[in-house]
mmCIF file of C-alpha atoms in Angstrom:
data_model
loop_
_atom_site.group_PDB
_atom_site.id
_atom_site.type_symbol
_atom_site.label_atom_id
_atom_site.label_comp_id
_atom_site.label_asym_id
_atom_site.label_seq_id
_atom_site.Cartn_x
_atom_site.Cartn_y
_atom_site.Cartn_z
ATOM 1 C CA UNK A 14 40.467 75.705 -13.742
ATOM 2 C CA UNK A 15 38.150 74.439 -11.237
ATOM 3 C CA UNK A 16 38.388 71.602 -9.025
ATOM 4 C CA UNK A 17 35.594 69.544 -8.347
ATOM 5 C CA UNK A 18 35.028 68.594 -5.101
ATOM 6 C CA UNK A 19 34.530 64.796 -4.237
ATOM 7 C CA UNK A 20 32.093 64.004 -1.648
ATOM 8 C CA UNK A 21 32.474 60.779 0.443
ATOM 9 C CA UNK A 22 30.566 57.339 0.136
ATOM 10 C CA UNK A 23 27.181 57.473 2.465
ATOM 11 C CA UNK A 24 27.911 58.615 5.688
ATOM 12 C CA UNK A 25 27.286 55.514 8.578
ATOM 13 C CA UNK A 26 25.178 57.299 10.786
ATOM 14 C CA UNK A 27 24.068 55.967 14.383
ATOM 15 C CA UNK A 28 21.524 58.011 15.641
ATOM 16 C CA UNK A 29 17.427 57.765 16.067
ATOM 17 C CA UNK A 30 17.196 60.607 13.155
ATOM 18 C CA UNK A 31 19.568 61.505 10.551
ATOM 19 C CA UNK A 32 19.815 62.917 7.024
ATOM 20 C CA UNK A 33 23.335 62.426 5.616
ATOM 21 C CA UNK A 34 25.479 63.416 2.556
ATOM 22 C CA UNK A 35 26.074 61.504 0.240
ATOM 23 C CA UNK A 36 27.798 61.772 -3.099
ATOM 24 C CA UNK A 37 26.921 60.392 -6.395
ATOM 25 C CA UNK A 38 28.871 59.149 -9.165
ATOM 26 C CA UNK A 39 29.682 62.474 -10.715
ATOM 27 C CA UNK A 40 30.508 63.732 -7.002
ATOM 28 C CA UNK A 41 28.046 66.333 -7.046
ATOM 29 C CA UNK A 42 25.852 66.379 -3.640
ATOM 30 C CA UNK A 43 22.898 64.467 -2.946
ATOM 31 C CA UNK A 44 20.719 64.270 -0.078
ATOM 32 C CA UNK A 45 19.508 61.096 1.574
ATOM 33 C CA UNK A 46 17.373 60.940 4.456
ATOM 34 C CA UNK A 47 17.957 57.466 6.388
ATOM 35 C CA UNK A 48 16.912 56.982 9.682
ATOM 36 C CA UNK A 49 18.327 54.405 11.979
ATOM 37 C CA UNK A 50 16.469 53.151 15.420
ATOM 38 C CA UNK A 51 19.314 51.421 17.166
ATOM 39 C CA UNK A 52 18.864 48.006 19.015
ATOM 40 C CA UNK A 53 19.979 47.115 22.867
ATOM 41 C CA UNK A 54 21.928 44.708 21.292
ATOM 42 C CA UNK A 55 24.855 45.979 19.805
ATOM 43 C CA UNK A 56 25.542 46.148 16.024
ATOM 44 C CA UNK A 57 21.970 46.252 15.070
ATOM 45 C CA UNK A 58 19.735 48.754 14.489
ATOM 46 C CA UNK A 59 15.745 47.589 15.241
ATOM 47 C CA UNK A 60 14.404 49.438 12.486
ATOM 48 C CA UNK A 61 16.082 51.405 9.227
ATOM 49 C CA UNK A 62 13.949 53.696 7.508
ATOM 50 C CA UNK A 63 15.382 54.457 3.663
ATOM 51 C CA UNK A 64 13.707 56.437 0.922
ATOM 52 C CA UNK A 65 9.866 55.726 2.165
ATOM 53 C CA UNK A 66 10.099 52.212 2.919
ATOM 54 C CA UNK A 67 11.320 50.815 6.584
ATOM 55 C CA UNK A 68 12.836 47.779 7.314
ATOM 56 C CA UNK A 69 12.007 46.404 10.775
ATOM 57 C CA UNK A 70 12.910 43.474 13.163
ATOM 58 C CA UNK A 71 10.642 42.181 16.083
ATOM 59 C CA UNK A 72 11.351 39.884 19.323
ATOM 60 C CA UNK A 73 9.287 39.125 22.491
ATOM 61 C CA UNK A 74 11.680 41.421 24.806
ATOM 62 C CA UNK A 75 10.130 39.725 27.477
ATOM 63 C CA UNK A 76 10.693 36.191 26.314
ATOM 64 C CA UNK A 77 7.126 35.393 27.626
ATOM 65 C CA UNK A 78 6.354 31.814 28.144
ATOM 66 C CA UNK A 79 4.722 30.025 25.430
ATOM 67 C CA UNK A 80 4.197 30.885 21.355
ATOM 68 C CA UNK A 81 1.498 32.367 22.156
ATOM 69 C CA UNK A 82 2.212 35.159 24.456
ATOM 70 C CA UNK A 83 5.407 35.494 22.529
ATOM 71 C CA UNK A 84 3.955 36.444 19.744
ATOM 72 C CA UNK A 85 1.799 38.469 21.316
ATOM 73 C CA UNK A 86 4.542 40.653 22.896
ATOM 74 C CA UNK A 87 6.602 40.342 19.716
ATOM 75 C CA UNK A 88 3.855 41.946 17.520
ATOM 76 C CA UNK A 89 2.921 44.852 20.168
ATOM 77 C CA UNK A 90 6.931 45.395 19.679
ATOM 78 C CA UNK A 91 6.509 45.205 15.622
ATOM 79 C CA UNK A 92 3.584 47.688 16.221
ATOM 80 C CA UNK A 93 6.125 49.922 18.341
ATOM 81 C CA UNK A 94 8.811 50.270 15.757
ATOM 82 C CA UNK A 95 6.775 50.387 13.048
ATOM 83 C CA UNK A 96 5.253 53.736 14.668
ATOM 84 C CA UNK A 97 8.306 54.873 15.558
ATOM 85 C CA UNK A 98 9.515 54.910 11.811
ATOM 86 C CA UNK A 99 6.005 56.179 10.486
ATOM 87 C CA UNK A 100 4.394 53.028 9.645
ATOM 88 C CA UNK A 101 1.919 50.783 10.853
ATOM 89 C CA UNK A 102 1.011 46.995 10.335
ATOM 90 C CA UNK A 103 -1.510 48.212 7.422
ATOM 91 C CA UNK A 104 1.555 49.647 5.476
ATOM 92 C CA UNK A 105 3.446 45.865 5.497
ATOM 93 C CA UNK A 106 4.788 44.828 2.418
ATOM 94 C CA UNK A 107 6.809 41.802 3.289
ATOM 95 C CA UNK A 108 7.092 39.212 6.324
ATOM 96 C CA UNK A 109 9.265 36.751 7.719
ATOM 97 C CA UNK A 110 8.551 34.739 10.508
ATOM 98 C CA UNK A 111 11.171 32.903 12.358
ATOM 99 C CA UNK A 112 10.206 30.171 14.741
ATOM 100 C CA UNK A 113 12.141 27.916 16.753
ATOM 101 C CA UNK A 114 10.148 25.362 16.101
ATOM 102 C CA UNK A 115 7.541 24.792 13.336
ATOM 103 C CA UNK A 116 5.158 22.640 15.217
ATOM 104 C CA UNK A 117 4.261 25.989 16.756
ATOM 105 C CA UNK A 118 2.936 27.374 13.535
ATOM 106 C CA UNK A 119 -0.697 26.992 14.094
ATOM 107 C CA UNK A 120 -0.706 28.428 17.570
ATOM 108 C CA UNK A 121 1.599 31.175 16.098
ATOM 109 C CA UNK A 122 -0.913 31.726 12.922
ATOM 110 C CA UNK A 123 -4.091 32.169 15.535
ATOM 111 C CA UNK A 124 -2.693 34.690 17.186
ATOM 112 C CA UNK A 125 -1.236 36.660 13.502
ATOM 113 C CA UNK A 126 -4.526 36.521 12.197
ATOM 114 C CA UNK A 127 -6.307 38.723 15.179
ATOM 115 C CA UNK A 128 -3.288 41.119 14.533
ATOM 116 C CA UNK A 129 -3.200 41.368 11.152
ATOM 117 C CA UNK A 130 -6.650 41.936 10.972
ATOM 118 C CA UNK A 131 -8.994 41.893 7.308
ATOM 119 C CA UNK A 132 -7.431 41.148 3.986
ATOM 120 C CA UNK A 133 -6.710 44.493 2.631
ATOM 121 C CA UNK A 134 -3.620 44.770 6.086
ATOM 122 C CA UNK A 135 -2.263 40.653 4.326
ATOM 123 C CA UNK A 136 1.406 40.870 3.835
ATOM 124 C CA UNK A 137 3.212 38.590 1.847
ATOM 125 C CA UNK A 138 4.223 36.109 4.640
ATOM 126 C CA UNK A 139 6.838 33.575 4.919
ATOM 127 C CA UNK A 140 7.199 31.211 8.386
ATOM 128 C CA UNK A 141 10.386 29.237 8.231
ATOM 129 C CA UNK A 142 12.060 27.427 11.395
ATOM 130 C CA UNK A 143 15.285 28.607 12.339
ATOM 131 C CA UNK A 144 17.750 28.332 15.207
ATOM 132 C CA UNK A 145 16.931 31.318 16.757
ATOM 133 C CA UNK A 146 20.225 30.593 19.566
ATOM 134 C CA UNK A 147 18.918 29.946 22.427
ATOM 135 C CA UNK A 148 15.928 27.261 24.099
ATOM 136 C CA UNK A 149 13.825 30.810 24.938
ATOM 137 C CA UNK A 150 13.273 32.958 22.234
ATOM 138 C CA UNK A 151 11.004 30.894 20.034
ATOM 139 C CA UNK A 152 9.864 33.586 17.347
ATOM 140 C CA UNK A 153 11.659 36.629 16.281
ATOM 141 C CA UNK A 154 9.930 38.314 12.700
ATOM 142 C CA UNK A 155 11.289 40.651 10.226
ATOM 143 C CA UNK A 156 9.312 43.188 7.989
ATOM 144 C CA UNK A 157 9.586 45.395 5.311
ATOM 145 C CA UNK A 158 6.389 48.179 5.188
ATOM 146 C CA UNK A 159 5.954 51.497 3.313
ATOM 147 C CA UNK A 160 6.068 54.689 5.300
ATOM 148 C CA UNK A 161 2.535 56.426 5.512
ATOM 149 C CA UNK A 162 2.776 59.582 3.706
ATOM 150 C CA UNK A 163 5.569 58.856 1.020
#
């Protein structure tokens, strides 16, 4: 008689580039390509890339003064990660905005719309206040965008 071999639950992996093992319910093996940009900040990756669609979170590193240039910086940092996991802003599925507070919204919203540029790169958006922990980090956004190519 043969005995089947079990393979582990996914694999955590912490590294810029990874494919892993996985196995699936009848334990035969399965490949799974996930790909993991860590953050500075521990326990957190900045982007996650899974099965053609990557998941990405954006600050102002800088903590500029000002929505403005905040979102500025936090976007060219969106635009970063998103290249690093083979995306780009016209690939965004989903957005969520974060702000500290939501009287910034229409300062926040100029500076979106020069980014975003014409219709066919729209998102679905959401822009909710939150306490983002601390009086300098007034916007932090999180995205979900299809990888070009899959």
């Amino acid at each position: 008689m043969t005995e089947k071999r079990t393979i582990p639950p996914v694999v955590s992996v912490r590294s810029t580039s990874a494919i892993t093992m996985a196995g699936d319910q009848k334990g035969e093996v399965v490949r799974v390509s996930l790909r993991r940009i860590p953050s500075q900040a521990q326990g957190r990756s900045d982007a996650v890339a899974y099965n053609g669609i990557a998941y990405v979170v954006a600050y102002d590193p800088k903590a500029a003064e000002g929505i403005a240039a905040q979102t500025e910086n936090c976007l060219r940092f969106l635009d970063g990660k998103l290249s690093e996991v083979g995306s780009a802003k016209e690939m965004l599925l989903q957005v969520t905005v974060f702000l500290s507070d939501m009287s910034m919204k229409r300062e926040m919203d100029r500076v979106w719309c020069d980014w975003i540029g014409p219709e066919e790169n729209w998102p679905q958006r959401a822009c909710v206040g939150a306490d983002l922990g601390d009086d300098t980090c007034l916007i932090e956004i999180t995205a979900t965008a299809a990888q070009i190519g899959d």
